[in-house]
């Protein structure tokens, strides 16, 4: 393990107050990876600068006429309502425009439910093949990355990639500083860059819900 990083993690963990709420105080390690480690990563695709990304493969734009336009990439056969009138075997990219905001109510959770708008006269739908679409290459790259490394980094505003791991010293050993030091050292050795250690307080933390940074750390420490 990286000795300097491990020392910093344990120093931060010793400063965590001993409280009953297991996830109210965390030690986080923010990794900012080297540019060289992701030199082959494809550039992110977007339908336009005026679109806001809702989640991976989903974008939304508010139009001047009171309508909204959503672009949903990779709409597939499992999402096809019977109203379409035929078998659908290939994934598509849908561009959907309507004034009814309810059509887009599921974009941040189950975006393919936008297909429920098929056949409505107040909804304009443009469909194109997903095969060969620019977003397909981006999605395939990160899917393959996840299968190899079991995490997907976040793209920062400066164009670099990073991820934040965390431990909860007031929870079990498996949520503590040793697994965090192990997982963070592995990331540092594999992707380079820098790792910043900090402590954070989460006043409204649930005792039953493991924070994402902790669960990700647990997964990576067992590889």
mmCIF file of C-alpha atoms in Angstrom:
data_model
loop_
_atom_site.group_PDB
_atom_site.id
_atom_site.type_symbol
_atom_site.label_atom_id
_atom_site.label_comp_id
_atom_site.label_asym_id
_atom_site.label_seq_id
_atom_site.Cartn_x
_atom_site.Cartn_y
_atom_site.Cartn_z
ATOM 1 C CA UNK A 1 0.000 0.000 0.000
ATOM 2 C CA UNK A 2 1.028 3.616 -0.491
ATOM 3 C CA UNK A 3 2.589 4.518 2.870
ATOM 4 C CA UNK A 4 2.078 8.268 2.731
ATOM 5 C CA UNK A 5 -1.554 7.907 1.666
ATOM 6 C CA UNK A 6 -2.181 5.275 4.344
ATOM 7 C CA UNK A 7 -0.719 7.527 7.060
ATOM 8 C CA UNK A 8 -2.920 10.415 5.977
ATOM 9 C CA UNK A 9 -6.033 8.226 5.985
ATOM 10 C CA UNK A 10 -5.348 6.880 9.482
ATOM 11 C CA UNK A 11 -4.516 10.343 10.787
ATOM 12 C CA UNK A 12 -7.861 11.588 9.508
ATOM 13 C CA UNK A 13 -9.672 8.538 10.920
ATOM 14 C CA UNK A 14 -8.254 9.157 14.398
ATOM 15 C CA UNK A 15 -9.833 12.601 14.305
ATOM 16 C CA UNK A 16 -13.332 11.236 13.690
ATOM 17 C CA UNK A 17 -15.510 11.599 16.839
ATOM 18 C CA UNK A 18 -16.901 8.406 18.355
ATOM 19 C CA UNK A 19 -20.657 8.665 17.785
ATOM 20 C CA UNK A 20 -23.517 6.180 17.463
ATOM 21 C CA UNK A 21 -24.485 7.248 13.913
ATOM 22 C CA UNK A 22 -22.151 5.108 11.758
ATOM 23 C CA UNK A 23 -22.188 7.299 8.667
ATOM 24 C CA UNK A 24 -22.385 10.784 10.179
ATOM 25 C CA UNK A 25 -18.600 11.261 9.913
ATOM 26 C CA UNK A 26 -16.560 10.013 6.975
ATOM 27 C CA UNK A 27 -12.991 10.064 5.744
ATOM 28 C CA UNK A 28 -12.932 10.697 2.010
ATOM 29 C CA UNK A 29 -10.152 10.262 -0.526
ATOM 30 C CA UNK A 30 -10.676 12.281 -3.691
ATOM 31 C CA UNK A 31 -8.716 10.805 -6.581
ATOM 32 C CA UNK A 32 -7.883 12.964 -9.583
ATOM 33 C CA UNK A 33 -6.300 10.647 -12.128
ATOM 34 C CA UNK A 34 -3.495 11.443 -14.524
ATOM 35 C CA UNK A 35 -4.462 12.558 -18.019
ATOM 36 C CA UNK A 36 -2.281 9.812 -19.497
ATOM 37 C CA UNK A 37 -4.353 7.097 -17.821
ATOM 38 C CA UNK A 38 -7.398 8.083 -19.873
ATOM 39 C CA UNK A 39 -5.734 9.291 -23.051
ATOM 40 C CA UNK A 40 -7.760 6.772 -25.087
ATOM 41 C CA UNK A 41 -11.125 7.734 -23.581
ATOM 42 C CA UNK A 42 -13.559 9.033 -26.211
ATOM 43 C CA UNK A 43 -14.788 12.596 -25.875
ATOM 44 C CA UNK A 44 -18.236 12.833 -24.274
ATOM 45 C CA UNK A 45 -21.080 13.303 -26.744
ATOM 46 C CA UNK A 46 -23.926 15.783 -26.313
ATOM 47 C CA UNK A 47 -26.793 16.814 -28.597
ATOM 48 C CA UNK A 48 -25.855 20.471 -28.040
ATOM 49 C CA UNK A 49 -24.541 23.000 -25.547
ATOM 50 C CA UNK A 50 -28.092 24.067 -24.701
ATOM 51 C CA UNK A 51 -28.952 20.570 -23.447
ATOM 52 C CA UNK A 52 -28.458 19.612 -19.804
ATOM 53 C CA UNK A 53 -27.394 16.032 -19.088
ATOM 54 C CA UNK A 54 -29.932 14.382 -16.801
ATOM 55 C CA UNK A 55 -28.060 11.090 -16.502
ATOM 56 C CA UNK A 56 -25.873 8.959 -18.737
ATOM 57 C CA UNK A 57 -27.348 8.926 -22.246
ATOM 58 C CA UNK A 58 -30.190 11.341 -21.419
ATOM 59 C CA UNK A 59 -30.356 15.085 -22.112
ATOM 60 C CA UNK A 60 -33.085 17.707 -21.709
ATOM 61 C CA UNK A 61 -33.570 21.206 -23.123
ATOM 62 C CA UNK A 62 -36.195 23.869 -22.453
ATOM 63 C CA UNK A 63 -37.367 25.587 -25.644
ATOM 64 C CA UNK A 64 -38.478 29.179 -26.120
ATOM 65 C CA UNK A 65 -42.004 28.123 -27.146
ATOM 66 C CA UNK A 66 -42.742 26.480 -23.807
ATOM 67 C CA UNK A 67 -41.952 22.948 -24.928
ATOM 68 C CA UNK A 68 -39.111 20.714 -23.851
ATOM 69 C CA UNK A 69 -36.921 18.395 -25.901
ATOM 70 C CA UNK A 70 -35.330 15.252 -24.562
ATOM 71 C CA UNK A 71 -32.731 13.071 -26.258
ATOM 72 C CA UNK A 72 -32.593 9.484 -24.982
ATOM 73 C CA UNK A 73 -29.853 7.225 -26.350
ATOM 74 C CA UNK A 74 -30.108 3.457 -26.500
ATOM 75 C CA UNK A 75 -33.881 3.024 -26.336
ATOM 76 C CA UNK A 76 -34.232 -0.717 -26.810
ATOM 77 C CA UNK A 77 -36.670 -3.556 -27.472
ATOM 78 C CA UNK A 78 -37.637 -4.030 -23.819
ATOM 79 C CA UNK A 79 -39.014 -0.492 -23.722
ATOM 80 C CA UNK A 80 -41.144 -0.817 -26.862
ATOM 81 C CA UNK A 81 -44.888 -0.486 -26.225
ATOM 82 C CA UNK A 82 -47.166 -2.689 -28.351
ATOM 83 C CA UNK A 83 -48.701 0.460 -29.824
ATOM 84 C CA UNK A 84 -45.722 0.804 -32.159
ATOM 85 C CA UNK A 85 -47.239 -1.801 -34.446
ATOM 86 C CA UNK A 86 -44.292 -4.106 -35.037
ATOM 87 C CA UNK A 87 -41.185 -5.816 -33.742
ATOM 88 C CA UNK A 88 -38.290 -3.634 -32.762
ATOM 89 C CA UNK A 89 -34.934 -5.358 -32.813
ATOM 90 C CA UNK A 90 -32.358 -2.549 -32.787
ATOM 91 C CA UNK A 91 -31.672 0.123 -30.190
ATOM 92 C CA UNK A 92 -32.470 3.681 -31.207
ATOM 93 C CA UNK A 93 -31.868 7.301 -30.231
ATOM 94 C CA UNK A 94 -35.082 9.200 -29.585
ATOM 95 C CA UNK A 95 -35.513 12.978 -29.763
ATOM 96 C CA UNK A 96 -38.817 13.832 -28.109
ATOM 97 C CA UNK A 97 -40.473 17.269 -28.000
ATOM 98 C CA UNK A 98 -43.663 18.151 -26.140
ATOM 99 C CA UNK A 99 -45.213 20.751 -23.849
ATOM 100 C CA UNK A 100 -46.350 18.044 -21.420
ATOM 101 C CA UNK A 101 -43.672 17.833 -18.734
ATOM 102 C CA UNK A 102 -45.139 14.540 -17.483
ATOM 103 C CA UNK A 103 -43.672 12.818 -20.547
ATOM 104 C CA UNK A 104 -40.226 13.504 -19.089
ATOM 105 C CA UNK A 105 -41.068 12.686 -15.458
ATOM 106 C CA UNK A 106 -38.924 9.531 -15.459
ATOM 107 C CA UNK A 107 -35.830 10.824 -17.226
ATOM 108 C CA UNK A 108 -33.637 10.735 -14.117
ATOM 109 C CA UNK A 109 -34.689 7.204 -13.149
ATOM 110 C CA UNK A 110 -36.313 5.188 -15.960
ATOM 111 C CA UNK A 111 -35.727 7.304 -19.080
ATOM 112 C CA UNK A 112 -36.944 4.671 -21.523
ATOM 113 C CA UNK A 113 -40.473 5.262 -20.279
ATOM 114 C CA UNK A 114 -40.426 8.159 -22.707
ATOM 115 C CA UNK A 115 -41.611 5.496 -25.175
ATOM 116 C CA UNK A 116 -45.006 5.649 -23.476
ATOM 117 C CA UNK A 117 -45.589 8.825 -25.504
ATOM 118 C CA UNK A 118 -45.817 6.852 -28.757
ATOM 119 C CA UNK A 119 -48.967 7.654 -30.684
ATOM 120 C CA UNK A 120 -49.761 10.904 -28.892
ATOM 121 C CA UNK A 121 -50.649 13.797 -31.161
ATOM 122 C CA UNK A 122 -49.077 16.377 -28.848
ATOM 123 C CA UNK A 123 -45.647 14.699 -28.894
ATOM 124 C CA UNK A 124 -43.117 14.872 -31.734
ATOM 125 C CA UNK A 125 -40.717 11.921 -31.844
ATOM 126 C CA UNK A 126 -37.678 11.577 -34.083
ATOM 127 C CA UNK A 127 -36.033 8.147 -34.140
ATOM 128 C CA UNK A 128 -32.618 7.162 -35.465
ATOM 129 C CA UNK A 129 -30.465 4.070 -35.214
ATOM 130 C CA UNK A 130 -28.182 3.746 -32.201
ATOM 131 C CA UNK A 131 -25.725 1.642 -34.203
ATOM 132 C CA UNK A 132 -22.860 3.890 -35.247
ATOM 133 C CA UNK A 133 -24.157 6.807 -33.179
ATOM 134 C CA UNK A 134 -21.366 8.811 -31.433
ATOM 135 C CA UNK A 135 -22.798 8.030 -28.005
ATOM 136 C CA UNK A 136 -22.571 4.300 -28.687
ATOM 137 C CA UNK A 137 -18.770 4.454 -28.778
ATOM 138 C CA UNK A 138 -18.687 6.434 -25.525
ATOM 139 C CA UNK A 139 -21.074 4.026 -23.803
ATOM 140 C CA UNK A 140 -19.216 0.938 -25.017
ATOM 141 C CA UNK A 141 -15.878 2.323 -23.788
ATOM 142 C CA UNK A 142 -17.102 2.992 -20.260
ATOM 143 C CA UNK A 143 -19.025 -0.270 -20.075
ATOM 144 C CA UNK A 144 -15.829 -2.141 -20.916
ATOM 145 C CA UNK A 145 -13.919 -0.032 -18.387
ATOM 146 C CA UNK A 146 -16.420 -0.918 -15.675
ATOM 147 C CA UNK A 147 -16.169 -4.629 -16.414
ATOM 148 C CA UNK A 148 -12.373 -4.448 -16.028
ATOM 149 C CA UNK A 149 -12.120 -2.123 -13.022
ATOM 150 C CA UNK A 150 -15.550 -2.254 -11.314
ATOM 151 C CA UNK A 151 -16.091 1.478 -11.202
ATOM 152 C CA UNK A 152 -16.728 4.365 -13.575
ATOM 153 C CA UNK A 153 -14.859 7.623 -12.914
ATOM 154 C CA UNK A 154 -16.492 11.024 -13.100
ATOM 155 C CA UNK A 155 -15.361 13.548 -15.678
ATOM 156 C CA UNK A 156 -14.348 16.836 -14.081
ATOM 157 C CA UNK A 157 -14.823 20.307 -15.526
ATOM 158 C CA UNK A 158 -11.101 20.443 -16.343
ATOM 159 C CA UNK A 159 -11.431 17.328 -18.512
ATOM 160 C CA UNK A 160 -9.655 14.989 -16.106
ATOM 161 C CA UNK A 161 -11.268 11.958 -14.519
ATOM 162 C CA UNK A 162 -11.587 11.135 -10.853
ATOM 163 C CA UNK A 163 -13.513 9.300 -8.177
ATOM 164 C CA UNK A 164 -14.089 9.715 -4.448
ATOM 165 C CA UNK A 165 -13.866 6.810 -2.009
ATOM 166 C CA UNK A 166 -14.795 6.991 1.652
ATOM 167 C CA UNK A 167 -14.679 5.085 4.913
ATOM 168 C CA UNK A 168 -16.866 5.229 8.010
ATOM 169 C CA UNK A 169 -14.673 4.561 11.082
ATOM 170 C CA UNK A 170 -17.764 4.309 13.333
ATOM 171 C CA UNK A 171 -19.164 1.427 11.297
ATOM 172 C CA UNK A 172 -17.630 -2.033 10.904
ATOM 173 C CA UNK A 173 -14.003 -2.912 10.112
ATOM 174 C CA UNK A 174 -15.016 -3.433 6.477
ATOM 175 C CA UNK A 175 -16.061 0.231 6.333
ATOM 176 C CA UNK A 176 -12.931 1.472 8.065
ATOM 177 C CA UNK A 177 -9.575 3.013 7.179
ATOM 178 C CA UNK A 178 -7.684 -0.185 6.289
ATOM 179 C CA UNK A 179 -9.925 -1.123 3.335
ATOM 180 C CA UNK A 180 -9.955 2.528 2.251
ATOM 181 C CA UNK A 181 -6.162 2.662 2.277
ATOM 182 C CA UNK A 182 -6.024 -0.579 0.295
ATOM 183 C CA UNK A 183 -8.543 0.504 -2.366
ATOM 184 C CA UNK A 184 -7.095 4.008 -2.712
ATOM 185 C CA UNK A 185 -3.552 2.677 -3.003
ATOM 186 C CA UNK A 186 -4.681 0.353 -5.794
ATOM 187 C CA UNK A 187 -6.268 3.244 -7.683
ATOM 188 C CA UNK A 188 -3.208 5.418 -7.254
ATOM 189 C CA UNK A 189 -0.937 2.651 -8.529
ATOM 190 C CA UNK A 190 -3.192 1.921 -11.518
ATOM 191 C CA UNK A 191 -4.171 5.410 -12.662
ATOM 192 C CA UNK A 192 -1.680 7.807 -11.105
ATOM 193 C CA UNK A 193 -2.592 11.392 -10.382
ATOM 194 C CA UNK A 194 -3.155 12.656 -6.864
ATOM 195 C CA UNK A 195 -5.234 11.651 -3.852
ATOM 196 C CA UNK A 196 -6.536 14.224 -1.374
ATOM 197 C CA UNK A 197 -7.674 13.063 2.072
ATOM 198 C CA UNK A 198 -10.356 14.956 3.992
ATOM 199 C CA UNK A 199 -12.981 14.439 6.684
ATOM 200 C CA UNK A 200 -16.635 15.272 6.112
ATOM 201 C CA UNK A 201 -19.659 15.473 8.374
ATOM 202 C CA UNK A 202 -23.022 14.216 7.100
ATOM 203 C CA UNK A 203 -25.625 15.460 9.632
ATOM 204 C CA UNK A 204 -28.615 13.840 7.919
ATOM 205 C CA UNK A 205 -26.927 10.500 7.203
ATOM 206 C CA UNK A 206 -29.138 7.431 7.424
ATOM 207 C CA UNK A 207 -27.994 4.544 9.618
ATOM 208 C CA UNK A 208 -29.478 2.112 7.096
ATOM 209 C CA UNK A 209 -28.104 3.516 3.844
ATOM 210 C CA UNK A 210 -24.397 3.030 3.149
ATOM 211 C CA UNK A 211 -22.947 6.127 1.428
ATOM 212 C CA UNK A 212 -21.921 5.592 -2.180
ATOM 213 C CA UNK A 213 -18.265 6.368 -1.509
ATOM 214 C CA UNK A 214 -18.144 3.724 1.231
ATOM 215 C CA UNK A 215 -19.877 1.002 -0.788
ATOM 216 C CA UNK A 216 -17.601 1.726 -3.762
ATOM 217 C CA UNK A 217 -14.556 1.507 -1.505
ATOM 218 C CA UNK A 218 -15.740 -1.842 -0.139
ATOM 219 C CA UNK A 219 -16.173 -3.207 -3.649
ATOM 220 C CA UNK A 220 -12.733 -2.084 -4.825
ATOM 221 C CA UNK A 221 -10.944 -3.269 -1.685
ATOM 222 C CA UNK A 222 -12.080 -6.838 -2.362
ATOM 223 C CA UNK A 223 -10.674 -7.064 -5.886
#
